[in-house]
């Protein structure tokens, strides 16, 4: 008995399983809709500033986009931007430039950048939230800042210079012995101070926190921080955190670069917090010390490895994060004024 060939059966099965446009020999037209991708992902900007935001798109035909800066249902700025196709590629770059509005001192404005473009014979939209900050969060808080009683130890000098320029009230501490005498207010260690050169600094700050003085240390340059310098008065809580911790203070904050990563380093028979050693992803140390008074809150010692002073002029986040930290660490809470979302002023 002769066996029939399986070929006709396969042809029938292929005809059933394949899409009709492939069986008929016709190609289904591919969609060429172009996506607009933000290259610059910043969302926080100063008021009274010129902003340039870069987008990219993969397409051979140059795009033309229209954009609008919106806030509280109002159009603040609008315009068009033309794409530039990069040489030897089909990647386009589009720059959207706009001025941010003027805001009163201490005001924060929630805004939105809306972009529209035509691709594949269809209109496409992309919106991104922006937050616009007044450059000065301090003038309207003058009384509260004075009540905070900032005691600044800054052997590097950068933070002291910044405080003078922005008229942030403070008292300079010239040596570690002066820190030992502080019994109230906030001890603030300036950015870039070397804990390696100031060998007794970590123990001095621990003793300050143990006696109820809040401590804020900005991005040390090197050295380490022993965790058990004294067995008495140990912290009741110790937290290491990443840079995303800033969004606990304000969910709209952009991330800040970590210039001093924090790491756990074994040293002899103990473990210390190492500053700027290795590629640790930790940027933040928060230690809480119990109060001797049952009615008083715990005292905090915070080490911030983010570049607050270094990036002070590049983004509004450092100065507004600093205000939040003063709120958290100051015995006299800065509650006189709050950040508000209000219409831009003309």
XYZ file of C-alpha atoms in Angstrom:
346
model
C 0.000 0.000 0.000
C 1.395 3.357 -0.974
C 1.631 6.090 1.689
C 0.258 9.542 0.880
C 2.565 12.561 1.185
C 2.054 14.758 4.329
C 2.665 17.934 2.274
C -1.002 18.756 1.481
C -1.904 18.322 5.143
C 0.862 20.784 6.220
C -0.275 23.334 3.666
C -3.830 23.136 4.989
C -2.640 23.554 8.608
C -0.465 26.541 7.708
C -3.396 28.170 5.944
C -5.497 27.754 9.077
C -2.856 28.924 11.557
C -1.197 31.808 9.701
C -2.805 35.255 9.646
C -4.749 35.980 6.513
C -2.524 38.823 5.419
C 0.477 36.444 5.300
C -1.462 33.736 3.407
C -2.574 36.213 0.775
C 0.976 37.504 0.379
C 0.038 40.971 1.600
C 2.138 42.660 4.323
C 0.387 44.235 7.274
C 1.471 47.867 7.489
C 3.733 48.409 10.507
C 3.018 51.216 12.943
C 5.638 53.962 12.899
C 4.296 56.049 15.778
C 7.272 57.759 17.431
C 7.698 57.885 21.197
C 9.065 61.041 22.784
C 11.427 60.089 25.617
C 12.663 62.550 28.273
C 16.464 62.444 28.479
C 16.629 65.017 31.263
C 14.435 63.623 34.032
C 14.674 66.568 36.445
C 11.387 67.849 37.807
C 12.456 70.562 40.324
C 13.408 74.045 39.130
C 14.009 77.534 40.452
C 11.559 80.354 39.827
C 12.766 83.193 37.580
C 15.019 80.849 35.656
C 15.539 79.600 32.092
C 14.981 75.851 31.747
C 16.097 73.584 28.897
C 14.761 70.024 28.823
C 16.129 67.452 26.380
C 13.965 64.789 24.706
C 14.886 62.082 22.203
C 12.915 60.218 19.519
C 13.824 57.439 17.070
C 12.493 58.432 13.668
C 13.901 59.364 10.283
C 11.534 62.290 9.802
C 12.168 65.308 11.996
C 9.488 65.926 14.593
C 7.930 69.231 15.468
C 6.401 69.409 18.908
C 4.240 72.001 20.588
C 4.433 72.462 24.344
C 2.650 74.302 27.131
C 3.702 75.022 30.707
C 0.551 74.800 32.857
C -0.225 75.576 36.503
C -3.554 75.802 38.302
C -5.447 75.568 35.003
C -3.502 78.465 33.475
C -1.069 78.477 30.574
C 2.120 80.149 31.801
C 4.242 79.621 28.673
C 3.851 77.865 25.325
C 5.817 77.350 22.137
C 7.153 74.916 19.533
C 10.422 72.994 19.233
C 12.011 71.442 16.162
C 13.949 68.175 16.283
C 17.543 67.816 15.170
C 18.483 64.426 13.688
C 21.865 63.190 14.895
C 24.412 62.435 12.194
C 24.553 58.826 10.939
C 21.506 57.784 12.958
C 17.746 58.086 13.045
C 17.788 59.410 16.613
C 16.413 62.890 17.063
C 17.005 65.357 19.867
C 14.450 67.977 20.814
C 15.133 70.753 23.301
C 12.215 72.467 25.037
C 13.186 75.852 26.474
C 10.985 77.995 28.696
C 11.241 80.588 31.477
C 9.865 79.700 34.895
C 7.509 82.197 36.554
C 8.299 84.635 39.322
C 7.253 83.458 42.789
C 7.113 85.193 46.140
C 9.659 84.290 48.800
C 9.217 80.750 50.114
C 6.495 79.770 47.622
C 6.396 76.425 45.779
C 4.314 75.948 42.614
C 3.065 72.647 41.166
C 3.155 72.803 37.357
C 2.949 70.512 34.329
C 4.743 70.497 30.979
C 2.463 69.213 28.210
C 3.953 68.219 24.848
C 2.104 67.279 21.631
C 3.407 65.931 18.305
C 2.144 64.272 15.116
C 3.427 60.801 14.231
C 1.960 58.077 12.010
C -0.896 60.459 11.098
C -2.008 60.643 14.713
C -1.639 63.202 17.474
C 0.320 62.114 20.553
C 0.622 63.672 23.996
C 3.104 63.489 26.852
C 2.771 65.288 30.197
C 5.284 65.510 33.021
C 4.845 67.133 36.441
C 7.233 69.913 37.447
C 7.724 71.716 40.747
C 8.943 75.302 40.778
C 10.534 76.725 43.916
C 11.255 80.263 45.013
C 15.018 80.735 45.325
C 14.698 81.991 48.885
C 13.040 79.749 51.489
C 14.763 81.578 54.355
C 13.730 85.261 54.501
C 10.196 84.577 55.712
C 11.581 82.186 58.354
C 14.093 84.554 59.902
C 12.715 84.381 63.441
C 12.495 80.588 63.380
C 16.023 80.277 62.011
C 17.344 82.412 64.846
C 15.481 80.268 67.374
C 17.103 77.159 65.919
C 20.462 78.399 67.271
C 22.711 76.764 64.685
C 26.245 76.127 65.962
C 28.458 75.541 62.913
C 31.708 73.603 62.987
C 33.234 73.975 59.533
C 36.979 73.506 59.225
C 36.630 73.324 55.426
C 34.838 76.703 55.249
C 32.485 76.071 52.288
C 29.339 75.797 54.399
C 30.182 78.895 56.437
C 30.665 80.882 53.240
C 27.303 79.667 51.959
C 25.541 80.613 55.205
C 27.053 84.098 55.066
C 25.947 84.545 51.455
C 22.364 83.529 52.236
C 22.239 85.261 55.609
C 21.477 82.070 57.525
C 21.997 82.925 61.208
C 24.606 80.793 62.946
C 27.444 80.824 65.433
C 30.868 79.477 64.420
C 32.521 76.829 66.569
C 36.263 76.983 66.031
C 37.333 73.754 67.722
C 36.051 70.530 69.244
C 36.230 71.962 72.753
C 33.595 74.503 71.733
C 31.259 71.656 70.688
C 31.650 70.127 74.147
C 30.216 73.310 75.663
C 27.012 73.317 73.549
C 23.924 72.418 75.585
C 21.114 73.604 73.297
C 20.264 74.263 69.675
C 21.714 72.399 66.715
C 25.329 71.411 66.110
C 25.938 71.436 62.354
C 29.129 70.025 60.811
C 29.847 71.601 57.425
C 30.224 69.686 54.182
C 33.704 68.390 53.424
C 35.009 68.183 56.997
C 37.567 65.392 57.415
C 36.793 62.969 60.227
C 40.219 61.450 59.575
C 41.981 64.702 60.473
C 39.484 65.568 63.236
C 39.992 62.272 65.043
C 37.870 63.116 68.091
C 34.987 64.640 66.127
C 32.769 61.536 66.009
C 33.030 60.945 69.764
C 32.401 64.648 70.399
C 29.227 64.588 68.280
C 28.003 61.415 69.981
C 28.409 63.035 73.388
C 26.496 66.102 72.167
C 23.587 63.930 71.024
C 23.671 61.962 74.278
C 23.178 65.163 76.269
C 20.192 66.187 74.132
C 21.761 68.400 71.437
C 20.615 67.669 67.857
C 23.425 67.056 65.347
C 23.477 67.394 61.547
C 26.623 66.425 59.668
C 26.848 67.279 55.964
C 28.841 64.928 53.671
C 32.213 64.312 55.351
C 35.241 64.047 53.079
C 36.712 60.935 54.747
C 37.225 59.088 58.005
C 34.754 57.003 59.966
C 32.175 57.113 62.709
C 32.476 54.581 65.568
C 29.134 53.231 66.703
C 30.091 52.234 70.224
C 32.496 54.909 71.363
C 30.818 54.753 74.764
C 28.771 51.898 76.116
C 26.538 54.318 78.034
C 24.084 56.455 76.133
C 23.941 54.252 73.055
C 21.328 55.154 70.385
C 17.925 53.563 70.710
C 17.598 53.475 66.936
C 20.049 53.467 64.013
C 19.004 53.616 60.354
C 21.132 53.544 57.210
C 19.259 54.738 54.137
C 19.716 55.472 50.445
C 19.427 58.804 48.678
C 15.714 58.264 48.059
C 15.216 59.239 51.699
C 14.815 62.852 50.517
C 11.361 61.966 49.151
C 10.189 61.239 52.661
C 10.529 64.972 53.251
C 8.888 65.953 49.957
C 7.661 63.415 47.402
C 8.392 65.882 44.577
C 12.128 66.186 45.322
C 14.620 65.104 42.674
C 17.420 62.828 43.802
C 20.696 64.430 44.847
C 24.107 62.943 43.995
C 25.798 61.061 46.808
C 29.267 62.545 47.285
C 30.015 60.619 50.482
C 28.774 57.009 50.412
C 28.374 55.439 53.854
C 29.402 51.857 54.525
C 29.786 49.401 57.383
C 33.489 48.776 57.915
C 34.976 46.205 60.327
C 37.699 47.745 62.434
C 39.494 45.688 65.073
C 36.733 44.314 67.309
C 33.997 46.709 66.251
C 32.087 47.945 63.214
C 32.246 51.603 62.180
C 30.486 53.746 59.585
C 33.050 54.468 56.887
C 32.854 57.754 54.974
C 33.614 57.800 51.218
C 34.993 54.252 51.308
C 33.941 51.977 48.449
C 30.752 52.063 46.378
C 28.113 51.617 49.058
C 24.585 52.663 48.104
C 23.894 54.174 51.530
C 23.787 57.959 51.726
C 22.129 58.641 55.057
C 22.653 57.777 58.721
C 19.999 58.541 61.330
C 20.694 57.850 65.006
C 18.164 58.509 67.768
C 19.057 58.891 71.421
C 16.493 58.554 74.196
C 15.695 61.611 76.261
C 16.226 61.645 80.018
C 12.899 63.466 80.357
C 9.770 61.327 79.760
C 7.998 64.319 78.176
C 10.764 65.179 75.692
C 11.251 63.630 72.258
C 14.384 61.698 71.338
C 17.474 63.503 70.071
C 18.649 62.834 66.512
C 22.075 62.704 64.932
C 21.931 62.710 61.123
C 24.824 62.242 58.711
C 23.871 63.247 55.155
C 26.160 61.957 52.412
C 24.315 63.891 49.673
C 25.944 66.911 48.050
C 23.754 69.616 49.565
C 26.343 72.423 49.577
C 28.020 71.209 46.373
C 24.726 71.307 44.420
C 23.116 74.245 46.244
C 23.041 76.479 43.160
C 22.091 73.764 40.658
C 18.790 72.641 42.164
C 16.267 73.951 44.700
C 16.252 70.579 46.465
C 19.313 71.162 48.737
C 18.024 74.388 50.307
C 14.467 73.094 50.739
C 15.748 69.787 52.133
C 17.837 71.840 54.551
C 14.687 73.628 55.726
C 12.978 70.257 56.279
C 15.966 69.037 58.282
C 15.819 72.140 60.459
C 12.126 71.399 60.999
C 13.041 67.903 62.125
C 16.054 68.738 64.275
C 15.219 72.105 65.753
C 13.789 72.238 69.283
C 11.810 75.270 68.100
C 9.882 73.817 65.168
C 9.793 75.953 62.040
C 6.025 76.099 61.679
C 5.500 79.787 61.036
C 5.240 79.351 57.302
C 4.422 76.329 55.170
C 5.114 75.573 51.538
C 2.056 76.213 49.403
C 0.996 75.604 45.848
C -0.260 78.952 44.573
C -0.751 80.568 41.173
C 2.303 82.213 39.697
C 2.514 85.948 40.150
C 2.575 88.226 37.153
